[in-house]
Coordinates of C-alpha atoms and ligand atoms in Angstrom, one line a residue:
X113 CA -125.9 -139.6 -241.3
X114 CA -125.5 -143.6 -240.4
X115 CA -122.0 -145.5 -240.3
X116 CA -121.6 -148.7 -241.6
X117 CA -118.6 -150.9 -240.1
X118 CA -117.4 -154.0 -241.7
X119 CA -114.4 -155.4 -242.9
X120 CA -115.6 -156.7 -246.4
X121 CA -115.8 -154.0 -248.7
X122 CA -118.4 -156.4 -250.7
X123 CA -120.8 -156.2 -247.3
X124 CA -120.1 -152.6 -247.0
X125 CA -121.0 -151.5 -250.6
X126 CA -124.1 -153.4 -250.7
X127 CA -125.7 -151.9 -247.4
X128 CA -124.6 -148.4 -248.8
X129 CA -126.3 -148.7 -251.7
X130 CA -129.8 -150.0 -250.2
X131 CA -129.8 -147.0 -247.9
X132 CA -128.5 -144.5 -250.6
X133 CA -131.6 -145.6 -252.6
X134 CA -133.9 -144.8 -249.6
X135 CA -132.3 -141.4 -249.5
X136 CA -130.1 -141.6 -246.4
X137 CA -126.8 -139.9 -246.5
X138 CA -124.0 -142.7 -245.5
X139 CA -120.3 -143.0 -244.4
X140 CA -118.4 -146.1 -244.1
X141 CA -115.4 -147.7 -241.6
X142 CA -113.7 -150.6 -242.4
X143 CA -112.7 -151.5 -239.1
X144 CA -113.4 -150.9 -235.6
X145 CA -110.5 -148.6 -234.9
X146 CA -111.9 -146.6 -237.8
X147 CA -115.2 -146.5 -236.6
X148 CA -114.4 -145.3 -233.5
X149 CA -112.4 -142.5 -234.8
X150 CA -115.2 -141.4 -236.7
X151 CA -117.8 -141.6 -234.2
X152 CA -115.6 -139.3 -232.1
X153 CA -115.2 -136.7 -235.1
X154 CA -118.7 -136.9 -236.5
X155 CA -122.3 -137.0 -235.6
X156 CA -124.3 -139.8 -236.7
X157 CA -127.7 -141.0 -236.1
X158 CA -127.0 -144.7 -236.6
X159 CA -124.3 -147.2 -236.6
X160 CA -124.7 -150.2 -238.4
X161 CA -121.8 -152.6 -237.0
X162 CA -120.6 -155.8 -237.9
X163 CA -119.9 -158.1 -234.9
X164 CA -116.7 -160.0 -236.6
X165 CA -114.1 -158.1 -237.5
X166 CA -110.2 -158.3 -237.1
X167 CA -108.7 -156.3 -234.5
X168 CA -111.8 -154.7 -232.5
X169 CA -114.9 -156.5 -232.4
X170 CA -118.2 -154.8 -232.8
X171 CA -119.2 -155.5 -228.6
X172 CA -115.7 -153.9 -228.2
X173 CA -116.6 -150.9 -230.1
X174 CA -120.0 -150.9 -229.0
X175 CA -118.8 -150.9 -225.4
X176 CA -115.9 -147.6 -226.4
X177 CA -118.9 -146.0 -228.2
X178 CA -121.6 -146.2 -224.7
X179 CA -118.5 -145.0 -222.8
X180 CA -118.6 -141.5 -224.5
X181 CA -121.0 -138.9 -223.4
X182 CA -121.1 -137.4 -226.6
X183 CA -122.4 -140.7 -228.2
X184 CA -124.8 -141.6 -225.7
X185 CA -127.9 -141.4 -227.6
X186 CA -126.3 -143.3 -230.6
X187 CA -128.1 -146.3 -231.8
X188 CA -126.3 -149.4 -232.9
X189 CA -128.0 -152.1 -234.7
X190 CA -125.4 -155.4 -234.5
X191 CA -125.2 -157.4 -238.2
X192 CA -123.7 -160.9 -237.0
X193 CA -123.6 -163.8 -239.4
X194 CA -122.6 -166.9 -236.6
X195 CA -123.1 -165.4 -233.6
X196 CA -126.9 -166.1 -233.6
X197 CA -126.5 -167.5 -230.0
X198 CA -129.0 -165.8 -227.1
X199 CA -126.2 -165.1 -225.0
X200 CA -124.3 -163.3 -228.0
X201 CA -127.6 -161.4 -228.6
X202 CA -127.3 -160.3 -224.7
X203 CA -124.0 -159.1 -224.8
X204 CA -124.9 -157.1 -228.1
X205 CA -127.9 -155.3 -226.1
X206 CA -125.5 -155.1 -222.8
X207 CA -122.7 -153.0 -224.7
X208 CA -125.3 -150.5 -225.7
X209 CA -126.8 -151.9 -228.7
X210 CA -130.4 -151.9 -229.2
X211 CA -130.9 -154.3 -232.0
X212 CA -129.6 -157.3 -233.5
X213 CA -130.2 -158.8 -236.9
X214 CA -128.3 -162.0 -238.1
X215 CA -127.3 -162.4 -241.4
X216 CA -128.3 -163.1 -244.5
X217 CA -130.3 -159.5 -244.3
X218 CA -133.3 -159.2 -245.1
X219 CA -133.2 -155.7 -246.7
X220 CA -136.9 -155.2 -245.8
X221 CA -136.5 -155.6 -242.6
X222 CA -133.5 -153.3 -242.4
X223 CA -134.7 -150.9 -243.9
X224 CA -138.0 -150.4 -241.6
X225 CA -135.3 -150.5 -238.1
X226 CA -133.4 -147.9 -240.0
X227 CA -136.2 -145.7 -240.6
X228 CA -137.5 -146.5 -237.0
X229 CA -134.1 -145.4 -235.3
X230 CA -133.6 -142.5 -238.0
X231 CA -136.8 -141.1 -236.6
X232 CA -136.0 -141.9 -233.0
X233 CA -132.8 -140.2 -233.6
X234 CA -134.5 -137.2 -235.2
X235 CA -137.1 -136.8 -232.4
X236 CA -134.6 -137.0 -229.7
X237 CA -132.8 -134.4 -230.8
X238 CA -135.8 -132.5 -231.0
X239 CA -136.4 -133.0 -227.3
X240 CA -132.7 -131.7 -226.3
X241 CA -133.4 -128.7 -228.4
X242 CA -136.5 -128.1 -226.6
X243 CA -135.0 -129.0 -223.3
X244 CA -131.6 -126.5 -224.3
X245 CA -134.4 -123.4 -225.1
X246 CA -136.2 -124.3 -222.2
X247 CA -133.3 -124.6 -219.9
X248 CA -132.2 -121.2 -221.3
X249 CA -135.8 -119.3 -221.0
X250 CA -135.9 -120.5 -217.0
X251 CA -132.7 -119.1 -217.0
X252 CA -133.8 -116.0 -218.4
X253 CA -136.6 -115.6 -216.3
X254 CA -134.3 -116.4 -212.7
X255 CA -132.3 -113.5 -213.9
X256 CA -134.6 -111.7 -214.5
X257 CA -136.8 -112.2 -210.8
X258 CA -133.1 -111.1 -209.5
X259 CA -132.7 -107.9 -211.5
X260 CA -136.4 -106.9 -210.6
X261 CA -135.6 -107.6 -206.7
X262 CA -132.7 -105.8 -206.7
X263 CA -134.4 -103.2 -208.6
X264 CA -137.1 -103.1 -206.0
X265 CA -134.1 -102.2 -203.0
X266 CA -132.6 -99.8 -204.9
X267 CA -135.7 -98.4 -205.8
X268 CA -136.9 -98.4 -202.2
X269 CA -133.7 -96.5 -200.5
X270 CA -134.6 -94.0 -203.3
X271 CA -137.8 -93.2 -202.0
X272 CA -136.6 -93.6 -198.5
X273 CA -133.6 -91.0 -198.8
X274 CA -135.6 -88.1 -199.6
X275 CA -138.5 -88.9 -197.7
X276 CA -136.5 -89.1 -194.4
X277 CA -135.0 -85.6 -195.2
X278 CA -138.2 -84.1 -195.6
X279 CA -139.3 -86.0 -192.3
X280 CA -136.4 -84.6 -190.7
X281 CA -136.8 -80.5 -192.0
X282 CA -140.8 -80.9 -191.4
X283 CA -139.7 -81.7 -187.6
X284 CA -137.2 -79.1 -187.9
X285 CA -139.9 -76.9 -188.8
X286 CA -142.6 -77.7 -186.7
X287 CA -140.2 -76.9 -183.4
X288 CA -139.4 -74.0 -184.9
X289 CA -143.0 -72.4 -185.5
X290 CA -143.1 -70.7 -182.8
X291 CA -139.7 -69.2 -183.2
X292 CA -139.3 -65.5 -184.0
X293 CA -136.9 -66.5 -186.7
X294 CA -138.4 -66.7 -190.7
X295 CA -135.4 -66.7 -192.2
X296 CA -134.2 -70.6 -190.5
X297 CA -137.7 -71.5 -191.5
X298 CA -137.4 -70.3 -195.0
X299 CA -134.3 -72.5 -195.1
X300 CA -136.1 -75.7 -193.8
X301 CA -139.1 -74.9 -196.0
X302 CA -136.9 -74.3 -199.1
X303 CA -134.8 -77.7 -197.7
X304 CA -138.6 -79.5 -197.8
X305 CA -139.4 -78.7 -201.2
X306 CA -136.2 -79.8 -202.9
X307 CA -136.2 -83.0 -201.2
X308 CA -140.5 -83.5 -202.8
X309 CA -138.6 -82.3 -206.0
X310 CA -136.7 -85.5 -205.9
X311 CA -139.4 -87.4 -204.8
X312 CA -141.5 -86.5 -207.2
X313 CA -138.8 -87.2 -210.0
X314 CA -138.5 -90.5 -208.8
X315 CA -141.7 -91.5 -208.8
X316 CA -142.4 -89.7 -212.5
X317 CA -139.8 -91.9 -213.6
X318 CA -141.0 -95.2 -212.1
X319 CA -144.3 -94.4 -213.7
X320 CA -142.9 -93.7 -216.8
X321 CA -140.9 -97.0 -216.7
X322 CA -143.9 -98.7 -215.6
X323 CA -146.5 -96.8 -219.2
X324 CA -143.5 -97.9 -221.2
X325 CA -143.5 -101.3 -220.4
X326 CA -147.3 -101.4 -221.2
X327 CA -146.8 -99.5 -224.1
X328 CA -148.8 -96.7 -223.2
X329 CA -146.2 -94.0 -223.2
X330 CA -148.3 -91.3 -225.0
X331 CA -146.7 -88.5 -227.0
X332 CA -149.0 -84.9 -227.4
X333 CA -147.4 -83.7 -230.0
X334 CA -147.4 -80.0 -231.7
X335 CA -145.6 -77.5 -233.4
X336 CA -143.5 -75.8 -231.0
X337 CA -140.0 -73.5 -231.0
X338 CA -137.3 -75.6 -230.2
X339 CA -134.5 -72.8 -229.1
X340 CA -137.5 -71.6 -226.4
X341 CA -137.3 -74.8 -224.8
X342 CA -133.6 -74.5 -224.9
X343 CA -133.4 -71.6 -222.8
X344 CA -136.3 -72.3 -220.2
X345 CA -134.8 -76.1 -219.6
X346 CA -131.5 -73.9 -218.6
X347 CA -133.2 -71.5 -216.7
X348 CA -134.6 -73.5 -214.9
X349 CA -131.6 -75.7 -214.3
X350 CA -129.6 -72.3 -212.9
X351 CA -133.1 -71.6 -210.6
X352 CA -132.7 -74.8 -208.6
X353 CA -128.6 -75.0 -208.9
X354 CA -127.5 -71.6 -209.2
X355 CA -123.4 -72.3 -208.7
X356 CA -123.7 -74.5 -212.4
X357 CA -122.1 -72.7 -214.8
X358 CA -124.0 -73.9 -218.1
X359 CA -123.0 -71.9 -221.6
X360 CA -124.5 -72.5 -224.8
X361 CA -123.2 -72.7 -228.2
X362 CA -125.1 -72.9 -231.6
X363 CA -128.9 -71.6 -232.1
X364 CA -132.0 -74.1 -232.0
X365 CA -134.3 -72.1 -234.6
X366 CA -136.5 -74.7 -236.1
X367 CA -139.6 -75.7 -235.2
X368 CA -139.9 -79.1 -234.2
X369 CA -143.2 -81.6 -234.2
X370 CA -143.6 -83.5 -231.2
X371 CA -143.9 -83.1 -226.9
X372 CA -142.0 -80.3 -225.8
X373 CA -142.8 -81.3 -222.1
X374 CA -141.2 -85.1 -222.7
X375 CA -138.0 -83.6 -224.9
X376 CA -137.8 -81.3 -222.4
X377 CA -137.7 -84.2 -219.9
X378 CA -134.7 -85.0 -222.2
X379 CA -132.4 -82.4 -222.0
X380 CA -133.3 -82.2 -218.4
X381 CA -131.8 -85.3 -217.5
X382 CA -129.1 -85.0 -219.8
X383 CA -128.6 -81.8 -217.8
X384 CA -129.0 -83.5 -214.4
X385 CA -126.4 -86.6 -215.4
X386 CA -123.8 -83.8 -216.8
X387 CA -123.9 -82.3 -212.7
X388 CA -124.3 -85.3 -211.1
X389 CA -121.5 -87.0 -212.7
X390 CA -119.0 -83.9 -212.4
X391 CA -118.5 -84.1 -208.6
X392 CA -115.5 -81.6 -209.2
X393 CA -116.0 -79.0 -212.4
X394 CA -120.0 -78.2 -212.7
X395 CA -119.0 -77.0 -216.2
X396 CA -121.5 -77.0 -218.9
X397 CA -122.1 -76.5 -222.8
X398 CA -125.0 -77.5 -224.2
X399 CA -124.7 -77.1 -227.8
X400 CA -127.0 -76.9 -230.7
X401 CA -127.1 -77.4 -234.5
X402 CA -129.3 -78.5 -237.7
X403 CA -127.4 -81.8 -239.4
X404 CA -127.1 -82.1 -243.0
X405 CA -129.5 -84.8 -242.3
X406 CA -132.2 -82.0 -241.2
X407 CA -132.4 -83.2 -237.8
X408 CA -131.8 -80.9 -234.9
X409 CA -128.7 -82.1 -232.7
X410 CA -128.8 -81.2 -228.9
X411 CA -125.2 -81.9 -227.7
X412 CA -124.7 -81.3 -223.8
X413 CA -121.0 -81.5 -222.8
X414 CA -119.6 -82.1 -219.1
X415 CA -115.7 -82.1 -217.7
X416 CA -117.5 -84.9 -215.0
X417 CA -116.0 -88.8 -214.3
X418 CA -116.6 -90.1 -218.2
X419 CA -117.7 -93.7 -218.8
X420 CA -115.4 -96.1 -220.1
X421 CA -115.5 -97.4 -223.6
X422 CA -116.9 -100.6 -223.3
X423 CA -120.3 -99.6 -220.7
X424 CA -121.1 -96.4 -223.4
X425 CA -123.5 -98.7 -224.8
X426 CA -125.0 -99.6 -222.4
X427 CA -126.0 -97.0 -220.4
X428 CA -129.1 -96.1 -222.1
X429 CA -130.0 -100.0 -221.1
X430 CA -132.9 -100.8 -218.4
X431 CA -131.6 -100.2 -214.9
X432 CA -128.2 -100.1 -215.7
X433 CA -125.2 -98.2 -213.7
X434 CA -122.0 -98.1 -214.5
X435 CA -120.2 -99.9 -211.5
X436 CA -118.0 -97.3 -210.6
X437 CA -120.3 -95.0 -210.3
X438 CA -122.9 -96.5 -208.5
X439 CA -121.8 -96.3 -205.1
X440 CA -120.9 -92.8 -205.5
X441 CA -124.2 -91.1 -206.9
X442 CA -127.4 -92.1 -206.4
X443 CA -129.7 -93.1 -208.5
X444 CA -132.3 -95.9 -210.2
X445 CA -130.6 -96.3 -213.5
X446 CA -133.9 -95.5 -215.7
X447 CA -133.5 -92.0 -216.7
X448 CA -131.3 -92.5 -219.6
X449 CA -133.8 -95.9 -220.7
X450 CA -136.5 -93.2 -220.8
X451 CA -135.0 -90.8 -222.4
X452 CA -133.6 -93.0 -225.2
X453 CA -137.6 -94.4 -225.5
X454 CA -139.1 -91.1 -226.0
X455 CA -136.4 -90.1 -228.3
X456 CA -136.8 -93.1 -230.3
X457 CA -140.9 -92.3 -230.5
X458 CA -140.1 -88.6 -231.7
X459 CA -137.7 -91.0 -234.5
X460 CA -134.3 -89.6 -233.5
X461 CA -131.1 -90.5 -232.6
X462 CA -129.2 -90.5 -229.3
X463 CA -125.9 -91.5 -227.9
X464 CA -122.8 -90.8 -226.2
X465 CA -119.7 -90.1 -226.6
X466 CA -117.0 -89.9 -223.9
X467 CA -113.2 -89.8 -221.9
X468 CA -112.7 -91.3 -218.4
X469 CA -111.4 -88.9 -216.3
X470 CA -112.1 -85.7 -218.9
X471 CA -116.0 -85.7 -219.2
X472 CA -119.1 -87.0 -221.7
X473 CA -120.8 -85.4 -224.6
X474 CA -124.6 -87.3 -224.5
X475 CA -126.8 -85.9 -227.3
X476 CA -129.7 -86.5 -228.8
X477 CA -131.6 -85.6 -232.0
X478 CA -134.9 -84.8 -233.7
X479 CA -136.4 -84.2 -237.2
X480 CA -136.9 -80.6 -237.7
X481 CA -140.4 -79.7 -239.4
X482 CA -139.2 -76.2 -240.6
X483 CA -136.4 -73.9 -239.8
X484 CA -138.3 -70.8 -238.3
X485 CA -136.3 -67.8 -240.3
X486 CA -137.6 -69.6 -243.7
X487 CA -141.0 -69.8 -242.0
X488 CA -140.9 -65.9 -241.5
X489 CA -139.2 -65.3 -245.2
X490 CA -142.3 -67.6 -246.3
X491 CA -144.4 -65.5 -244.4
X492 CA -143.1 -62.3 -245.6
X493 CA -143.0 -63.2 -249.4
X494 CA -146.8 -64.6 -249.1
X495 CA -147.6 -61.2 -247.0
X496 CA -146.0 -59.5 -250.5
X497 CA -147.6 -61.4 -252.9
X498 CA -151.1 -60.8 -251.0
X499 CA -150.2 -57.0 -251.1
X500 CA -149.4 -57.1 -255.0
X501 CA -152.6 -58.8 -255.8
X502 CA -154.5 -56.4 -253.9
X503 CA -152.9 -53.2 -255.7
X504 CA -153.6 -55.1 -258.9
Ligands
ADP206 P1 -128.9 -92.9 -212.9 O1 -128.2 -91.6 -213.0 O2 -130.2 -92.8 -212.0 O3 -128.1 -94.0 -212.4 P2 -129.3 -92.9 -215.8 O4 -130.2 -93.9 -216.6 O5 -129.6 -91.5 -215.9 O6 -129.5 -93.4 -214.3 O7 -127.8 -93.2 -216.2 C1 -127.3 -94.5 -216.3 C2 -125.8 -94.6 -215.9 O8 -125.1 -93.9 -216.9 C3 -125.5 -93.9 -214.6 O9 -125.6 -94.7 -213.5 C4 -124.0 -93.5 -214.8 O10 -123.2 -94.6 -214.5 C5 -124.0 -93.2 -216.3 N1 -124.0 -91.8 -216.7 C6 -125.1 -91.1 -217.1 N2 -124.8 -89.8 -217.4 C7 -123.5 -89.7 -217.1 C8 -122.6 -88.6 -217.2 N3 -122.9 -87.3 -217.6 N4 -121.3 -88.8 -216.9 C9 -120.9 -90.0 -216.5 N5 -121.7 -91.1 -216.4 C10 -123.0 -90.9 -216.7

């Protein structure tokens, strides 16, 4: 928009209407004091000020206007019908004004510097725009060299923790070779291979973190019965923790389409999470039901820490931790991000919900292709129908 300042209404309604006619949206101050307030409230492209006026001059208001930061880029073209002096014309481009045309106007002419600064206008604000997304993308990017470096050193003492216990039982080990007794090796052997358990679930999930990122994630999908993987995922679970009491509720008896060995990645760290983060009561239900959306829900249910409202979103997020925790349990902050990927490639659901202090139910769902006792009914009433046409 462009302001026009004058104190004849006669000067100020002809200028309007040349502009109006060269599509330019205009507003209009009768006096300096006026303009000024307006400058302040509005954002214009132009200002088109008189230099004699009652009360504030135009240098005067030119001067207030080049004193704001928020007008800095303004462009004032001076109208003067006297003072056609050089030295006026100085103090015109001095106060910040960067033209000067003495009256009469030449409408012509006008018009062409209005167009000129218009543009000007236009293409400087273009250039903060570009210099505001820029600013912010740099931005981005620093943040994001930080998070990356601070994942490397957490990632690194990851690696280092188990690796240094498997250094130590291996040395253990080694001294006690010779010794007569197997069971104190047992231990140390048994010690060994949970610690390369860890490490080797550490570095699955940095390679998973590192396919999914390059989009090559890969899903080998087939038919397979969901409630088997249930109960092996558990089984396992009481193998390698034997003291975690886990219960289930609900049956899984579908058949589901998709990669049993990434679900049951899944449901294995869901698992893992639900005993890490209940330092006190390893208490566990995992629970199971078909929604009256036909997906099957896996719910798993711990009486550990919780997770305050506001981070429950955002713990299936890249490399996040929840800051109370982190200091407490170890951990890269990925498992949940992979999870929540390969859930979202099988198109299911996931979330959590959960009470600091009382515990967190995480689940997860996925469509189910057939429920396995209609399967079998199928089966039998096509084994029938075969056996009727044969007796036919
Ligand atoms: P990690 O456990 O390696 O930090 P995850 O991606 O598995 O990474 O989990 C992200 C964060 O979510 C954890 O750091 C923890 O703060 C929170 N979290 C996950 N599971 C639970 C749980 N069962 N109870 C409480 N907090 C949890």
């Amino acid at each position: 928009m462009i302001l026009i300042v004058d104190d004849k209404p006669v000067n100020l309604f002809s200028l309007k209407r040349i502009l109006e006619l060269n599509d330019f949206a205009v507003d209009t101050a009768s006096s300096g004091e006026e303009a000024l307030r307006k400058i302040l409230k509005n954002t214009y492209a132009l200002v088109i000020l008189d230099v004699q006026m009652p009360g504030m001059d135009g240098f005067e208001v030119a001067e207030a206007i080049t004193g704001y930061s928020k007008t800095k880029d303004l462009s004032i073209i001076f109208l003067s019908a006297v003072n056609t002096d050089k030295r006026f014309i100085q103090k015109g481009y001095a106060s910040g004004g960067v033209d000067y045309v003495t009256k009469p106007v030449d409408p012509d002419i006008l018009l062409l510097k209005v167009k000129t600064f218009y543009k000007l206008f236009e293409q400087t604000q273009e250039l903060t725009r570009m210099q505001e997304s820029l600013r912010e993308e740099i931005e981005f990017r620093k943040r994001a060299e930080e998070k990356k470096d601070e994942f490397m050193t957490i990632a690194s003492h990851e690696l280092k923790t188990p690796l240094t216990s498997m250094k130590a039982y291996l040395q253990l080990l080694a001294r006690s070779v010779d010794d007569a007794n197997v069971d104190t090796r047992r231990v140390y052997l048994q010690r060994t291979l949970t610690q390369l358990d860890k490490l080797h679930g550490l570095v699955a999930d940095l390679l998973d973190i590192s396919k999914l990122e390059n989009g090559k994630l890969q899903l080998n999908k087939h038919i397979f019965d969901f409630d088997k993987l249930v109960t092996s995922t558990i089984d396992m679970i009481h193998q390698t923790t034997p003291a975690v009491l886990i219960t289930r509720k609900g049956k899984a008896d579908v058949e589901v389409y998709g990669d049993d060995v990434r679900i049951e990645q899944v449901l294995m760290n869901y698992l893992s999470n639900a005993i890490k983060y209940s330092p006190d009561k390893k208490d566990i239900l995992v629970n199971t039901f078909v929604s009256d959306k036909g997906e099957l829900v896996v719910e798993v249910h711990d009486k550990g820490i919780g997770i305050p409202l506001e981070k429950q979103e955002l713990v299936f997020q890249k490399f996040y931790r929840a800051e109370d925790s982190s200091n407490r349990f170890q951990g890269l902050g990925i498992g949940l991000y992979i999870c929540s990927e390969i859930i979202r490639l099988h198109g299911g659901s996931y979330g959590v919900k959960s009470t600091p202090g009382e515990g967190s139910v995480f689940y997860f769902s996925v469509p189910v292709l057939s429920e396995i006792h209609t399967t079998h009914s199928n089966n039998i009433v096509n084994r029938l129908n075969a056996l009727n046409e044969d007796n036919l």
